[in-house]
Short mmCIF file of C-alpha atoms in Angstrom, two decimals:
data_model
loop_
_atom_site.label_atom_id
_atom_site.label_comp_id
_atom_site.label_asym_id
_atom_site.label_seq_id
_atom_site.Cartn_x
_atom_site.Cartn_y
_atom_site.Cartn_z
CA MET A 1 -33.61 36.59 -4.28
CA ARG A 2 -35.07 40.07 -3.98
CA GLU A 3 -38.67 40.69 -3.04
CA ASP A 4 -39.26 42.85 -6.14
CA TYR A 5 -38.34 40.06 -8.58
CA LYS A 6 -41.16 39.33 -11.02
CA MET A 7 -42.40 35.78 -11.55
CA ASP A 8 -40.70 35.32 -14.92
CA ARG A 9 -37.34 36.38 -13.50
CA LEU A 10 -37.84 34.15 -10.48
CA ALA A 11 -38.55 31.20 -12.81
CA ARG A 12 -35.36 31.82 -14.83
CA LEU A 13 -33.37 32.18 -11.61
CA TYR A 14 -34.77 28.89 -10.32
CA LEU A 15 -33.97 27.02 -13.56
CA ASN A 16 -30.49 28.50 -13.96
CA GLU A 17 -29.28 28.32 -10.36
CA ILE A 18 -31.13 25.31 -8.95
CA VAL A 19 -32.24 22.93 -11.69
CA ALA A 20 -29.17 23.43 -13.92
CA ARG A 21 -26.76 22.90 -11.02
CA HIS A 22 -28.50 20.23 -8.97
CA GLY A 23 -31.28 18.73 -11.07
CA VAL A 24 -35.03 18.79 -10.59
CA LEU A 25 -36.09 18.74 -6.94
CA ILE A 26 -38.44 16.06 -5.60
CA SER A 27 -40.29 18.41 -3.29
CA ILE A 28 -40.22 21.99 -2.02
CA ILE A 29 -41.72 23.35 1.19
CA LEU A 30 -42.71 26.99 0.79
CA ASP A 31 -44.41 29.68 2.78
CA HIS A 32 -47.55 31.42 1.53
CA GLU A 33 -45.75 34.18 -0.34
CA SER A 34 -47.94 35.20 -3.28
CA ARG A 35 -45.39 34.34 -5.98
CA PHE A 36 -45.14 30.74 -4.77
CA THR A 37 -48.89 30.29 -4.63
CA SER A 38 -49.42 31.64 -8.14
CA ARG A 39 -50.81 29.37 -10.85
CA PHE A 40 -47.71 29.95 -13.00
CA TRP A 41 -45.33 28.70 -10.30
CA GLN A 42 -47.50 25.70 -9.48
CA SER A 43 -47.91 24.81 -13.18
CA MET A 44 -44.15 24.99 -13.77
CA GLN A 45 -43.41 22.71 -10.83
CA ASP A 46 -46.13 20.32 -11.98
CA VAL A 47 -44.45 20.07 -15.39
CA LEU A 48 -41.06 19.45 -13.72
CA GLY A 49 -42.55 16.79 -11.45
CA THR A 50 -41.77 18.61 -8.21
CA ARG A 51 -44.19 18.26 -5.30
CA LEU A 52 -45.07 21.49 -3.51
CA GLY A 53 -45.81 21.72 0.20
CA MET A 54 -46.94 24.79 2.04
CA SER A 55 -46.00 25.60 5.61
CA THR A 56 -48.70 26.56 8.12
CA ALA A 57 -49.21 30.29 8.39
CA TYR A 58 -47.53 31.90 11.42
CA HIS A 59 -46.05 28.56 12.44
CA LEU A 60 -42.42 28.48 11.35
CA GLN A 61 -41.82 25.06 12.93
CA THR A 62 -43.71 23.49 10.00
CA ASP A 63 -40.61 24.10 7.91
CA GLY A 64 -38.27 23.52 10.83
CA GLN A 65 -35.28 22.28 8.81
CA SER A 66 -35.20 25.40 6.62
CA GLU A 67 -35.61 27.66 9.61
CA ARG A 68 -32.73 25.97 11.44
CA THR A 69 -30.58 26.27 8.31
CA ILE A 70 -31.36 29.97 8.01
CA GLN A 71 -30.54 30.52 11.68
CA THR A 72 -27.24 28.63 11.33
CA LEU A 73 -26.25 30.67 8.28
CA LYS A 74 -27.11 33.90 10.09
CA ASP A 75 -24.91 32.90 13.02
CA MET A 76 -22.03 32.05 10.68
CA LEU A 77 -22.38 35.33 8.77
CA ARG A 78 -22.55 37.26 12.02
CA ALA A 79 -19.33 35.65 13.21
CA CYS A 80 -17.58 36.48 9.90
CA VAL A 81 -18.68 40.12 10.02
CA LEU A 82 -17.53 40.46 13.64
CA ASP A 83 -14.15 38.82 12.99
CA PHE A 84 -13.30 40.13 9.51
CA GLY A 85 -15.51 43.18 9.08
CA GLY A 86 -17.20 44.21 5.86
CA SER A 87 -20.66 43.46 4.55
CA TRP A 88 -22.30 40.07 5.08
CA ASP A 89 -22.66 39.39 1.36
CA VAL A 90 -18.86 39.43 0.96
CA HIS A 91 -18.59 36.44 3.30
CA LEU A 92 -21.56 34.51 1.88
CA PRO A 93 -19.56 32.25 -0.53
CA LEU A 94 -17.20 31.21 2.28
CA VAL A 95 -20.10 30.53 4.63
CA GLU A 96 -21.83 28.48 1.91
CA PHE A 97 -18.66 26.42 1.42
CA LEU A 98 -18.26 25.80 5.15
CA TYR A 99 -21.91 24.87 5.63
CA ASN A 100 -22.01 22.48 2.67
CA ASN A 101 -18.91 20.67 3.94
CA SER A 102 -20.00 20.36 7.57
CA TYR A 103 -21.37 17.11 8.99
CA HIS A 104 -25.18 16.96 9.25
CA SER A 105 -26.58 14.46 11.73
CA ILE A 106 -29.88 14.11 9.83
CA VAL A 107 -28.27 12.65 6.69
CA ARG A 108 -25.04 11.56 8.44
CA TYR A 109 -22.99 13.26 5.73
CA ALA A 110 -21.94 16.73 4.73
CA PRO A 111 -24.42 18.13 2.14
CA PHE A 112 -21.70 18.16 -0.53
CA GLU A 113 -20.88 14.48 0.05
CA ALA A 114 -24.56 13.51 0.13
CA LEU A 115 -25.17 15.28 -3.18
CA TYR A 116 -22.08 14.23 -5.16
CA GLY A 117 -21.14 10.96 -3.45
CA ARG A 118 -17.63 12.13 -2.51
CA LYS A 119 -16.00 14.54 -0.12
CA CYS A 120 -15.17 18.01 -1.33
CA ARG A 121 -11.47 18.59 -1.94
CA SER A 122 -10.04 21.07 0.52
CA PRO A 123 -6.72 21.74 2.32
CA ILE A 124 -8.06 19.77 5.29
CA MET A 125 -8.84 16.84 3.02
CA TRP A 126 -5.34 16.85 1.50
CA ALA A 127 -3.89 16.46 5.00
CA GLU A 128 -6.33 13.61 5.67
CA ILE A 129 -5.39 11.89 2.39
CA LYS A 130 -1.70 12.20 3.25
CA ASP A 131 -2.30 10.62 6.65
CA ARG A 132 -4.32 7.79 5.10
CA LEU A 133 -1.66 7.09 2.48
CA LYS A 134 1.02 6.97 5.16
CA ALA A 135 -1.13 4.63 7.27
CA ALA A 136 -1.70 2.36 4.26
CA HIS A 137 2.03 2.33 3.48
CA ASP A 138 2.91 1.50 7.09
CA ARG A 139 0.30 -1.25 7.11
CA GLN A 140 1.64 -2.83 3.92
CA LYS A 141 5.18 -2.59 5.25
CA SER A 142 4.17 -4.35 8.47
CA TYR A 143 2.57 -7.15 6.43
CA ALA A 144 5.73 -7.51 4.33
CA ASP A 145 7.95 -7.48 7.41
CA LYS A 146 5.91 -10.28 8.96
CA ARG A 147 6.29 -12.44 5.86
CA ARG A 148 9.94 -11.63 5.28
CA LYS A 149 12.32 -14.00 7.01
CA PRO A 150 15.92 -12.85 7.38
CA LEU A 151 18.27 -15.08 5.37
CA GLU A 152 21.58 -16.03 6.89
CA PHE A 153 24.27 -18.20 5.37
CA SER A 154 27.54 -19.55 6.67
CA VAL A 155 30.95 -19.76 5.05
CA GLY A 156 31.07 -23.04 3.16
CA ASP A 157 27.33 -23.03 2.30
CA TYR A 158 26.37 -23.40 -1.32
CA VAL A 159 23.91 -20.90 -2.79
CA LEU A 160 22.24 -20.17 -6.11
CA LEU A 161 22.75 -16.76 -7.70
CA LYS A 162 19.81 -14.87 -9.17
CA VAL A 163 20.15 -13.67 -12.78
CA SER A 164 17.80 -11.58 -14.94
CA PRO A 165 16.93 -12.57 -18.52
CA TRP A 166 16.82 -9.87 -21.15
CA LYS A 167 13.41 -9.25 -22.67
CA GLY A 168 12.67 -11.61 -25.53
CA ILE A 169 15.68 -13.85 -24.83
CA VAL A 170 15.04 -17.59 -24.86
CA ARG A 171 16.90 -19.80 -22.43
CA PHE A 172 16.60 -23.60 -22.41
CA GLY A 173 13.69 -23.26 -24.80
CA LYS A 174 11.68 -21.14 -22.35
CA LYS A 175 10.72 -17.48 -22.38
CA GLY A 176 9.96 -14.92 -19.70
CA LYS A 177 8.54 -16.28 -16.48
CA LEU A 178 9.34 -19.88 -17.41
CA ALA A 179 13.07 -19.28 -17.84
CA PRO A 180 15.39 -20.31 -14.96
CA ARG A 181 16.18 -17.43 -12.64
CA PHE A 182 19.22 -18.83 -10.80
CA VAL A 183 22.64 -20.21 -11.72
CA GLY A 184 25.09 -22.14 -9.60
CA PRO A 185 25.45 -23.35 -6.97
CA PHE A 186 28.49 -21.43 -5.73
CA GLU A 187 30.32 -21.70 -2.44
CA ILE A 188 30.28 -18.84 0.07
CA ILE A 189 33.85 -17.99 0.95
CA GLU A 190 33.29 -14.92 3.14
CA LYS A 191 30.55 -12.97 4.93
CA VAL A 192 30.87 -9.27 4.16
CA GLY A 193 28.79 -7.27 6.62
CA PRO A 194 25.42 -8.38 7.99
CA VAL A 195 23.65 -8.92 4.63
CA ALA A 196 26.32 -9.51 1.97
CA TYR A 197 28.44 -12.53 0.98
CA ARG A 198 31.42 -13.18 -1.27
CA LEU A 199 31.12 -16.18 -3.58
CA ASP A 200 33.66 -18.41 -5.25
CA LEU A 201 32.70 -17.75 -8.85
CA PRO A 202 33.95 -19.78 -11.85
CA GLU A 203 36.02 -18.41 -14.68
CA GLU A 204 32.92 -17.90 -16.83
CA LEU A 205 31.78 -15.15 -14.41
CA ASN A 206 35.09 -13.35 -14.03
CA GLY A 207 33.48 -10.10 -15.16
CA VAL A 208 30.93 -10.18 -12.33
CA GLN A 209 31.49 -8.58 -8.94
CA ASP A 210 31.82 -11.49 -6.50
CA THR A 211 30.02 -9.88 -3.51
CA PHE A 212 26.22 -10.07 -3.40
CA HIS A 213 23.35 -8.92 -1.24
CA VAL A 214 21.45 -11.70 0.49
CA SER A 215 18.32 -10.92 -1.60
CA ASN A 216 20.19 -12.19 -4.70
CA LEU A 217 21.02 -15.53 -3.14
CA LYS A 218 19.07 -18.69 -2.58
CA LYS A 219 20.20 -21.58 -0.43
CA CYS A 220 21.07 -24.68 -2.41
CA LEU A 221 19.43 -27.72 -0.85
CA ALA A 222 20.40 -30.17 -3.60
CA ASP A 223 23.72 -31.84 -4.35
CA PRO A 224 26.22 -29.00 -5.02
CA THR A 225 27.78 -31.06 -7.80
CA LEU A 226 24.55 -30.80 -9.80
CA GLN A 227 24.96 -27.39 -11.41
CA VAL A 228 23.02 -25.21 -13.80
CA SER A 229 25.48 -25.17 -16.67
CA LEU A 230 27.02 -21.87 -17.71
CA ASP A 231 28.18 -23.25 -21.05
CA GLU A 232 24.94 -22.29 -22.82
CA ILE A 233 24.70 -18.72 -21.55
CA ARG A 234 26.71 -15.53 -21.35
CA VAL A 235 26.18 -13.44 -18.20
CA ASP A 236 27.22 -9.79 -18.18
CA ALA A 237 28.54 -7.76 -15.24
CA LYS A 238 24.95 -6.86 -14.23
CA LEU A 239 23.91 -10.51 -14.12
CA ASN A 240 21.85 -10.26 -17.29
CA PHE A 241 22.21 -13.31 -19.49
CA VAL A 242 21.94 -13.84 -23.23
CA GLU A 243 21.56 -17.23 -24.84
CA GLU A 244 23.50 -17.84 -27.96
CA PRO A 245 21.22 -18.63 -30.95
#
């Protein structure tokens, strides 16, 4: 704001740059500059509902927060001019960005976060978000690992084999989540690697690969002679089943 700005231009500048961007202020502390003590300025602020406070003449500590802010901005601009050269006004937008996203002990937030309720997006924030996402993923994985118990079977054990119903298919009069998810039991005839087993499958499943990952198997604790019948269903090579109408 230039010192030669007239009151009407100052009013438009205030409405366009302050009120339009940030809303009506609750209070303003001003010095005794003649434009701010004018009846026009005071009447406008009275209409807007903004309380005006005047600092004590020749005592800058009355408006200590503003004075500290001005001093901080001067120091930042001075550092930019010394490091990068050029005029101070070229660096002003960058200094404004840095200041508004720096932690302030008075409000315990950065000004941007205090005003908008969220942190400003910046390259530094993207790195922080990435770290947080990784930490959350690692935390969820640790929870899952604690709950997951390694399954081990022996040759001769009987297991149930997991199958997946096609969408909309009815099996045993049930749909979706209520339909049985396992068939068998089948005998394990060989352990293939640390987490895979070969099963003795019946003729009805001759199109299915007979080696399965442990996650597709469930230990059969009932009488192996009591089987989920395969007569009513047709299971394809991907272990999807279709019930005949």
